[in-house]
Amino acid sequence: MKRVFLAVILATLLTLCAIAVAPAQVRRQSREEGPLKKRVQERWEFIRERMELVVTRYENNYQRHAEVFSKLKERLASALDALEKRGYDVSALREDMATLESMLKEFDSDYSDLMGKLKEILALSADQAAQSFLSLLGEARELLREVRKDILDIRLFYQDEIRTDLQELSRKAG
Amino acid sequence: MKIRARLVTVCVLLLLALAVFTVSCRGKGEEATPSGTAGTGGQGEAVEEQVEEIIQEIDSLLESLDPGAFDDSTLNEQELGM
């Protein structure tokens, strides 16, 4: 009887201890989670600031490219008009201009997709970023490659087609 | 004698008119000749120069663009401070 009594007291004590320790454990966990969450938040803010700088740089680069491509188009169009008025056959160059126009539209569209993705990343909260930042960054990189390819295609098209057709016209005129 | 002098004057005037007409026709002809292939030498050279000028202008415009503007390296972990 005495043993049973002691066992009951021991069990009661153990239960009380467990009840007393559990909230303390939860409190300690949440105390540890606080600084961790803060660190994640600060890290995300830092990365987001860097991304904002990248976006600003892209915007400036895009403006510069758009300006140059627009000047190129204007200069070429006015030269073709003048040469056509003087009776030269500029049909090949007119076709080149139409192709260039569609390539420029593709560049604009791909750039706009890239900006959309980067802004989607910038709008993430720290918690969301922890989940999806890397996959979204991968998608943004793919779009960046498209933009870069568009620019290279335009430069190559000018070198191989427009420049060549201009030189051909010049050779015929001479 | 008087008639003869008048005839000479008329002939000279006619020759002058003919010369002026010929010169003006040649000028107009040159303006209209460019055609699809080639005009006269002078005009061809002018076109060559014009085309060369356009090519140089466009070349320098494209060269002014930063070739690394949209490089992969602009969006990597290092650039983002990760």
mmCIF file of C-alpha atoms in Angstrom:
data_model
loop_
_atom_site.group_PDB
_atom_site.id
_atom_site.type_symbol
_atom_site.label_atom_id
_atom_site.label_comp_id
_atom_site.label_asym_id
_atom_site.label_seq_id
_atom_site.Cartn_x
_atom_site.Cartn_y
_atom_site.Cartn_z
ATOM 1 C CA MET A 1 0.000 0.000 0.000
ATOM 2 C CA LYS A 2 2.833 2.272 0.901
ATOM 3 C CA ARG A 3 4.529 1.485 -2.433
ATOM 4 C CA VAL A 4 1.409 2.288 -4.395
ATOM 5 C CA PHE A 5 1.057 5.548 -2.532
ATOM 6 C CA LEU A 6 4.675 6.490 -3.293
ATOM 7 C CA ALA A 7 4.237 5.563 -6.943
ATOM 8 C CA VAL A 8 1.134 7.789 -7.216
ATOM 9 C CA ILE A 9 2.979 10.714 -5.592
ATOM 10 C CA LEU A 10 5.942 10.194 -7.955
ATOM 11 C CA ALA A 11 3.693 10.068 -10.997
ATOM 12 C CA THR A 12 1.901 13.222 -9.878
ATOM 13 C CA LEU A 13 5.184 15.018 -9.357
ATOM 14 C CA LEU A 14 6.458 13.978 -12.759
ATOM 15 C CA THR A 15 3.249 15.167 -14.423
ATOM 16 C CA LEU A 16 3.452 18.513 -12.620
ATOM 17 C CA CYS A 17 7.093 18.892 -13.694
ATOM 18 C CA ALA A 18 6.175 18.161 -17.300
ATOM 19 C CA ILE A 19 3.352 20.712 -17.201
ATOM 20 C CA ALA A 20 5.685 23.314 -15.709
ATOM 21 C CA VAL A 21 8.508 22.712 -18.206
ATOM 22 C CA ALA A 22 6.400 22.650 -21.424
ATOM 23 C CA PRO A 23 5.389 26.368 -21.529
ATOM 24 C CA ALA A 24 8.961 27.342 -20.636
ATOM 25 C CA GLN A 25 10.178 25.290 -23.600
ATOM 26 C CA VAL A 26 7.669 26.982 -25.932
ATOM 27 C CA ARG A 27 8.711 30.399 -24.602
ATOM 28 C CA ARG A 28 12.374 29.577 -25.200
ATOM 29 C CA GLN A 29 11.618 28.378 -28.748
ATOM 30 C CA SER A 30 9.719 31.548 -29.608
ATOM 31 C CA ARG A 31 12.520 33.619 -28.055
ATOM 32 C CA GLU A 32 14.946 31.829 -30.412
ATOM 33 C CA GLU A 33 12.631 32.224 -33.428
ATOM 34 C CA GLY A 34 12.376 35.996 -32.909
ATOM 35 C CA PRO A 35 16.006 36.847 -33.781
ATOM 36 C CA LEU A 36 16.018 34.235 -36.568
ATOM 37 C CA LYS A 37 12.967 35.795 -38.190
ATOM 38 C CA LYS A 38 14.538 39.216 -37.826
ATOM 39 C CA ARG A 39 17.736 38.000 -39.471
ATOM 40 C CA VAL A 40 15.775 36.504 -42.385
ATOM 41 C CA GLN A 41 13.858 39.782 -42.749
ATOM 42 C CA GLU A 42 17.061 41.863 -42.732
ATOM 43 C CA ARG A 43 18.733 39.560 -45.242
ATOM 44 C CA TRP A 44 15.743 39.799 -47.569
ATOM 45 C CA GLU A 45 15.709 43.593 -47.308
ATOM 46 C CA PHE A 46 19.394 43.656 -48.271
ATOM 47 C CA ILE A 47 18.865 41.394 -51.301
ATOM 48 C CA ARG A 48 15.816 43.414 -52.330
ATOM 49 C CA GLU A 49 17.799 46.667 -52.232
ATOM 50 C CA ARG A 50 20.465 45.112 -54.438
ATOM 51 C CA MET A 51 17.766 43.924 -56.824
ATOM 52 C CA GLU A 52 16.294 47.426 -56.972
ATOM 53 C CA LEU A 53 19.707 48.690 -58.087
ATOM 54 C CA VAL A 54 19.848 46.010 -60.783
ATOM 55 C CA VAL A 55 16.359 46.973 -61.987
ATOM 56 C CA THR A 56 17.337 50.671 -62.169
ATOM 57 C CA ARG A 57 20.449 49.744 -64.154
ATOM 58 C CA TYR A 58 18.365 47.663 -66.566
ATOM 59 C CA GLU A 59 15.900 50.526 -66.992
ATOM 60 C CA ASN A 60 18.730 52.931 -67.895
ATOM 61 C CA ASN A 61 20.274 50.408 -70.266
ATOM 62 C CA TYR A 62 16.937 49.788 -71.905
ATOM 63 C CA GLN A 63 16.360 53.534 -72.405
ATOM 64 C CA ARG A 64 19.775 53.853 -74.006
ATOM 65 C CA HIS A 65 19.171 50.880 -76.323
ATOM 66 C CA ALA A 66 15.688 52.111 -77.276
ATOM 67 C CA GLU A 67 17.125 55.568 -78.105
ATOM 68 C CA VAL A 68 19.892 54.134 -80.288
ATOM 69 C CA PHE A 69 17.562 51.747 -82.116
ATOM 70 C CA SER A 70 15.081 54.549 -82.714
ATOM 71 C CA LYS A 71 17.839 56.811 -84.141
ATOM 72 C CA LEU A 72 19.043 53.945 -86.318
ATOM 73 C CA LYS A 73 15.526 53.486 -87.720
ATOM 74 C CA GLU A 74 15.023 57.226 -88.324
ATOM 75 C CA ARG A 75 18.395 57.637 -90.024
ATOM 76 C CA LEU A 76 17.858 54.630 -92.238
ATOM 77 C CA ALA A 77 14.293 55.617 -93.164
ATOM 78 C CA SER A 78 15.265 59.161 -94.163
ATOM 79 C CA ALA A 79 18.215 57.886 -96.224
ATOM 80 C CA LEU A 80 16.006 55.360 -98.013
ATOM 81 C CA ASP A 81 13.419 58.047 -98.797
ATOM 82 C CA ALA A 82 16.126 60.301 -100.252
ATOM 83 C CA LEU A 83 17.671 57.507 -102.326
ATOM 84 C CA GLU A 84 14.275 56.349 -103.557
ATOM 85 C CA LYS A 85 13.409 59.898 -104.653
ATOM 86 C CA ARG A 86 16.561 59.920 -106.727
ATOM 87 C CA GLY A 87 15.433 56.758 -108.461
ATOM 88 C CA TYR A 88 17.449 54.061 -106.673
ATOM 89 C CA ASP A 89 15.976 50.661 -105.967
ATOM 90 C CA VAL A 90 15.745 50.352 -102.166
ATOM 91 C CA SER A 91 13.259 47.465 -101.987
ATOM 92 C CA ALA A 92 15.771 45.110 -100.288
ATOM 93 C CA LEU A 93 16.460 47.707 -97.628
ATOM 94 C CA ARG A 94 12.733 48.314 -97.136
ATOM 95 C CA GLU A 95 12.345 44.599 -96.390
ATOM 96 C CA ASP A 96 15.265 44.809 -93.970
ATOM 97 C CA MET A 97 13.539 47.712 -92.227
ATOM 98 C CA ALA A 98 10.347 45.674 -91.793
ATOM 99 C CA THR A 99 12.339 42.773 -90.306
ATOM 100 C CA LEU A 100 14.218 45.154 -88.016
ATOM 101 C CA GLU A 101 10.905 46.599 -86.855
ATOM 102 C CA SER A 102 9.610 43.174 -85.815
ATOM 103 C CA MET A 103 12.910 42.374 -84.061
ATOM 104 C CA LEU A 104 12.634 45.616 -82.087
ATOM 105 C CA LYS A 105 9.085 44.723 -81.062
ATOM 106 C CA GLU A 106 10.321 41.357 -79.791
ATOM 107 C CA PHE A 107 13.063 43.100 -77.814
ATOM 108 C CA ASP A 108 10.482 45.429 -76.228
ATOM 109 C CA SER A 109 8.194 42.539 -75.377
ATOM 110 C CA ASP A 110 10.968 40.367 -73.857
ATOM 111 C CA TYR A 111 12.264 43.318 -71.846
ATOM 112 C CA SER A 112 8.772 43.978 -70.539
ATOM 113 C CA ASP A 113 8.486 40.284 -69.463
ATOM 114 C CA LEU A 114 11.823 40.549 -67.652
ATOM 115 C CA MET A 115 10.734 43.675 -65.796
ATOM 116 C CA GLY A 116 7.440 42.006 -64.844
ATOM 117 C CA LYS A 117 9.308 39.067 -63.315
ATOM 118 C CA LEU A 118 11.756 41.287 -61.426
ATOM 119 C CA LYS A 119 8.907 43.363 -60.014
ATOM 120 C CA GLU A 120 7.142 40.162 -58.974
ATOM 121 C CA ILE A 121 10.284 39.215 -57.018
ATOM 122 C CA LEU A 122 10.531 42.677 -55.456
ATOM 123 C CA ALA A 123 6.938 42.411 -54.235
ATOM 124 C CA LEU A 124 7.655 39.256 -52.194
ATOM 125 C CA SER A 125 7.582 39.319 -48.406
ATOM 126 C CA ALA A 126 10.503 37.770 -46.528
ATOM 127 C CA ASP A 127 8.482 34.607 -45.853
ATOM 128 C CA GLN A 128 7.388 34.309 -49.479
ATOM 129 C CA ALA A 129 10.959 34.954 -50.634
ATOM 130 C CA ALA A 130 12.206 32.098 -48.462
ATOM 131 C CA GLN A 131 9.844 29.823 -50.378
ATOM 132 C CA SER A 132 10.050 31.033 -53.978
ATOM 133 C CA PHE A 133 12.898 33.512 -54.473
ATOM 134 C CA LEU A 134 15.356 31.099 -56.064
ATOM 135 C CA SER A 135 12.909 29.637 -58.557
ATOM 136 C CA LEU A 136 11.677 33.130 -59.566
ATOM 137 C CA LEU A 137 15.276 34.314 -59.909
ATOM 138 C CA GLY A 138 15.932 31.364 -62.240
ATOM 139 C CA GLU A 139 12.952 32.419 -64.379
ATOM 140 C CA ALA A 140 14.199 36.018 -64.431
ATOM 141 C CA ARG A 141 17.610 34.814 -65.626
ATOM 142 C CA GLU A 142 15.976 32.942 -68.504
ATOM 143 C CA LEU A 143 14.132 36.125 -69.517
ATOM 144 C CA LEU A 144 17.369 38.116 -69.219
ATOM 145 C CA ARG A 145 19.020 35.689 -71.649
ATOM 146 C CA GLU A 146 16.170 36.316 -74.107
ATOM 147 C CA VAL A 147 16.677 40.087 -73.905
ATOM 148 C CA ARG A 148 20.407 39.697 -74.437
ATOM 149 C CA LYS A 149 19.783 37.398 -77.418
ATOM 150 C CA ASP A 150 17.370 39.945 -78.955
ATOM 151 C CA ILE A 151 20.043 42.656 -78.788
ATOM 152 C CA LEU A 152 22.682 40.404 -80.312
ATOM 153 C CA ASP A 153 20.244 39.376 -83.068
ATOM 154 C CA ILE A 154 19.537 43.034 -83.905
ATOM 155 C CA ARG A 155 23.251 43.895 -84.058
ATOM 156 C CA LEU A 156 23.963 40.833 -86.190
ATOM 157 C CA PHE A 157 21.061 41.600 -88.519
ATOM 158 C CA TYR A 158 22.382 45.114 -89.030
ATOM 159 C CA GLN A 159 25.907 43.809 -89.756
ATOM 160 C CA ASP A 160 24.894 40.964 -92.042
ATOM 161 C CA GLU A 161 21.867 42.365 -93.841
ATOM 162 C CA ILE A 162 21.328 46.121 -93.578
ATOM 163 C CA ARG A 163 24.992 47.104 -93.813
ATOM 164 C CA THR A 164 25.577 44.660 -96.654
ATOM 165 C CA ASP A 165 22.541 45.893 -98.609
ATOM 166 C CA LEU A 166 23.650 49.509 -98.107
ATOM 167 C CA GLN A 167 27.117 48.696 -99.412
ATOM 168 C CA GLU A 168 25.607 46.848 -102.360
ATOM 169 C CA LEU A 169 23.491 49.893 -103.214
ATOM 170 C CA SER A 170 26.543 52.120 -102.928
ATOM 171 C CA ARG A 171 28.531 49.790 -105.184
ATOM 172 C CA LYS A 172 25.790 49.837 -107.834
ATOM 173 C CA ALA A 173 25.545 53.626 -107.692
ATOM 174 C CA GLY A 174 29.294 54.005 -108.081
ATOM 175 C CA MET B 1 23.813 94.710 -146.785
ATOM 176 C CA LYS B 2 21.286 95.586 -144.097
ATOM 177 C CA ILE B 3 19.341 92.404 -144.742
ATOM 178 C CA ARG B 4 22.506 90.342 -144.601
ATOM 179 C CA ALA B 5 23.462 91.833 -141.252
ATOM 180 C CA ARG B 6 20.003 91.089 -139.879
ATOM 181 C CA LEU B 7 20.199 87.513 -141.102
ATOM 182 C CA VAL B 8 23.546 87.061 -139.388
ATOM 183 C CA THR B 9 22.134 88.488 -136.143
ATOM 184 C CA VAL B 10 19.121 86.171 -136.338
ATOM 185 C CA CYS B 11 21.379 83.162 -136.976
ATOM 186 C CA VAL B 12 23.630 84.075 -134.054
ATOM 187 C CA LEU B 13 20.606 84.479 -131.769
ATOM 188 C CA LEU B 14 19.215 81.125 -132.926
ATOM 189 C CA LEU B 15 22.539 79.427 -132.282
ATOM 190 C CA LEU B 16 22.672 80.989 -128.821
ATOM 191 C CA ALA B 17 19.125 79.841 -128.077
ATOM 192 C CA LEU B 18 19.987 76.337 -129.278
ATOM 193 C CA ALA B 19 23.087 76.261 -127.079
ATOM 194 C CA VAL B 20 21.103 77.391 -124.014
ATOM 195 C CA PHE B 21 18.404 74.803 -124.752
ATOM 196 C CA THR B 22 20.965 71.999 -125.135
ATOM 197 C CA VAL B 23 22.702 72.893 -121.887
ATOM 198 C CA SER B 24 19.442 73.056 -119.945
ATOM 199 C CA CYS B 25 18.263 69.733 -121.406
ATOM 200 C CA ARG B 26 21.510 68.038 -120.376
ATOM 201 C CA GLY B 27 21.113 69.342 -116.829
ATOM 202 C CA LYS B 28 17.587 67.984 -116.539
ATOM 203 C CA GLY B 29 18.660 64.705 -118.089
ATOM 204 C CA GLU B 30 21.347 64.244 -115.442
ATOM 205 C CA GLU B 31 18.847 64.905 -112.679
ATOM 206 C CA ALA B 32 16.523 62.257 -114.057
ATOM 207 C CA THR B 33 19.079 59.568 -114.872
ATOM 208 C CA PRO B 34 19.856 57.902 -111.507
ATOM 209 C CA SER B 35 17.664 54.842 -112.364
ATOM 210 C CA GLY B 36 17.878 51.563 -110.444
ATOM 211 C CA THR B 37 21.485 50.908 -111.297
ATOM 212 C CA ALA B 38 23.679 53.941 -111.748
ATOM 213 C CA GLY B 39 23.536 57.603 -112.615
ATOM 214 C CA THR B 40 26.349 59.667 -113.950
ATOM 215 C CA GLY B 41 29.734 59.414 -112.287
ATOM 216 C CA GLY B 42 29.265 62.526 -110.110
ATOM 217 C CA GLN B 43 25.953 61.410 -108.698
ATOM 218 C CA GLY B 44 27.199 57.872 -108.073
ATOM 219 C CA GLU B 45 30.053 59.260 -106.007
ATOM 220 C CA ALA B 46 27.622 61.425 -104.051
ATOM 221 C CA VAL B 47 25.486 58.386 -103.245
ATOM 222 C CA GLU B 48 28.557 56.388 -102.251
ATOM 223 C CA GLU B 49 29.570 59.161 -99.870
ATOM 224 C CA GLN B 50 26.050 59.440 -98.473
ATOM 225 C CA VAL B 51 25.818 55.678 -97.850
ATOM 226 C CA GLU B 52 29.282 55.618 -96.274
ATOM 227 C CA GLU B 53 28.234 58.447 -93.978
ATOM 228 C CA ILE B 54 25.068 56.580 -92.917
ATOM 229 C CA ILE B 55 27.022 53.381 -92.247
ATOM 230 C CA GLN B 56 29.571 55.209 -90.119
ATOM 231 C CA GLU B 57 26.846 57.004 -88.195
ATOM 232 C CA ILE B 58 24.953 53.778 -87.438
ATOM 233 C CA ASP B 59 28.179 51.913 -86.584
ATOM 234 C CA SER B 60 29.154 54.520 -84.025
ATOM 235 C CA LEU B 61 25.622 54.544 -82.584
ATOM 236 C CA LEU B 62 25.774 50.776 -82.032
ATOM 237 C CA GLU B 63 29.300 50.958 -80.653
ATOM 238 C CA SER B 64 28.113 53.429 -78.035
ATOM 239 C CA LEU B 65 25.939 50.697 -76.482
ATOM 240 C CA ASP B 66 27.365 48.782 -73.533
ATOM 241 C CA PRO B 67 27.826 45.179 -74.752
ATOM 242 C CA GLY B 68 27.576 43.847 -71.205
ATOM 243 C CA ALA B 69 24.385 45.743 -70.365
ATOM 244 C CA PHE B 70 22.211 42.637 -70.011
ATOM 245 C CA ASP B 71 24.891 40.048 -69.242
ATOM 246 C CA ASP B 72 24.117 36.973 -67.137
ATOM 247 C CA SER B 73 26.577 38.300 -64.565
ATOM 248 C CA THR B 74 24.293 41.271 -63.851
ATOM 249 C CA LEU B 75 21.774 38.994 -62.138
ATOM 250 C CA ASN B 76 23.889 36.455 -60.268
ATOM 251 C CA GLU B 77 24.182 35.653 -56.563
ATOM 252 C CA GLN B 78 27.321 37.763 -56.179
ATOM 253 C CA GLU B 79 25.672 40.826 -57.708
ATOM 254 C CA LEU B 80 22.715 40.392 -55.348
ATOM 255 C CA GLY B 81 24.968 39.973 -52.293
ATOM 256 C CA MET B 82 23.824 36.433 -51.587
#
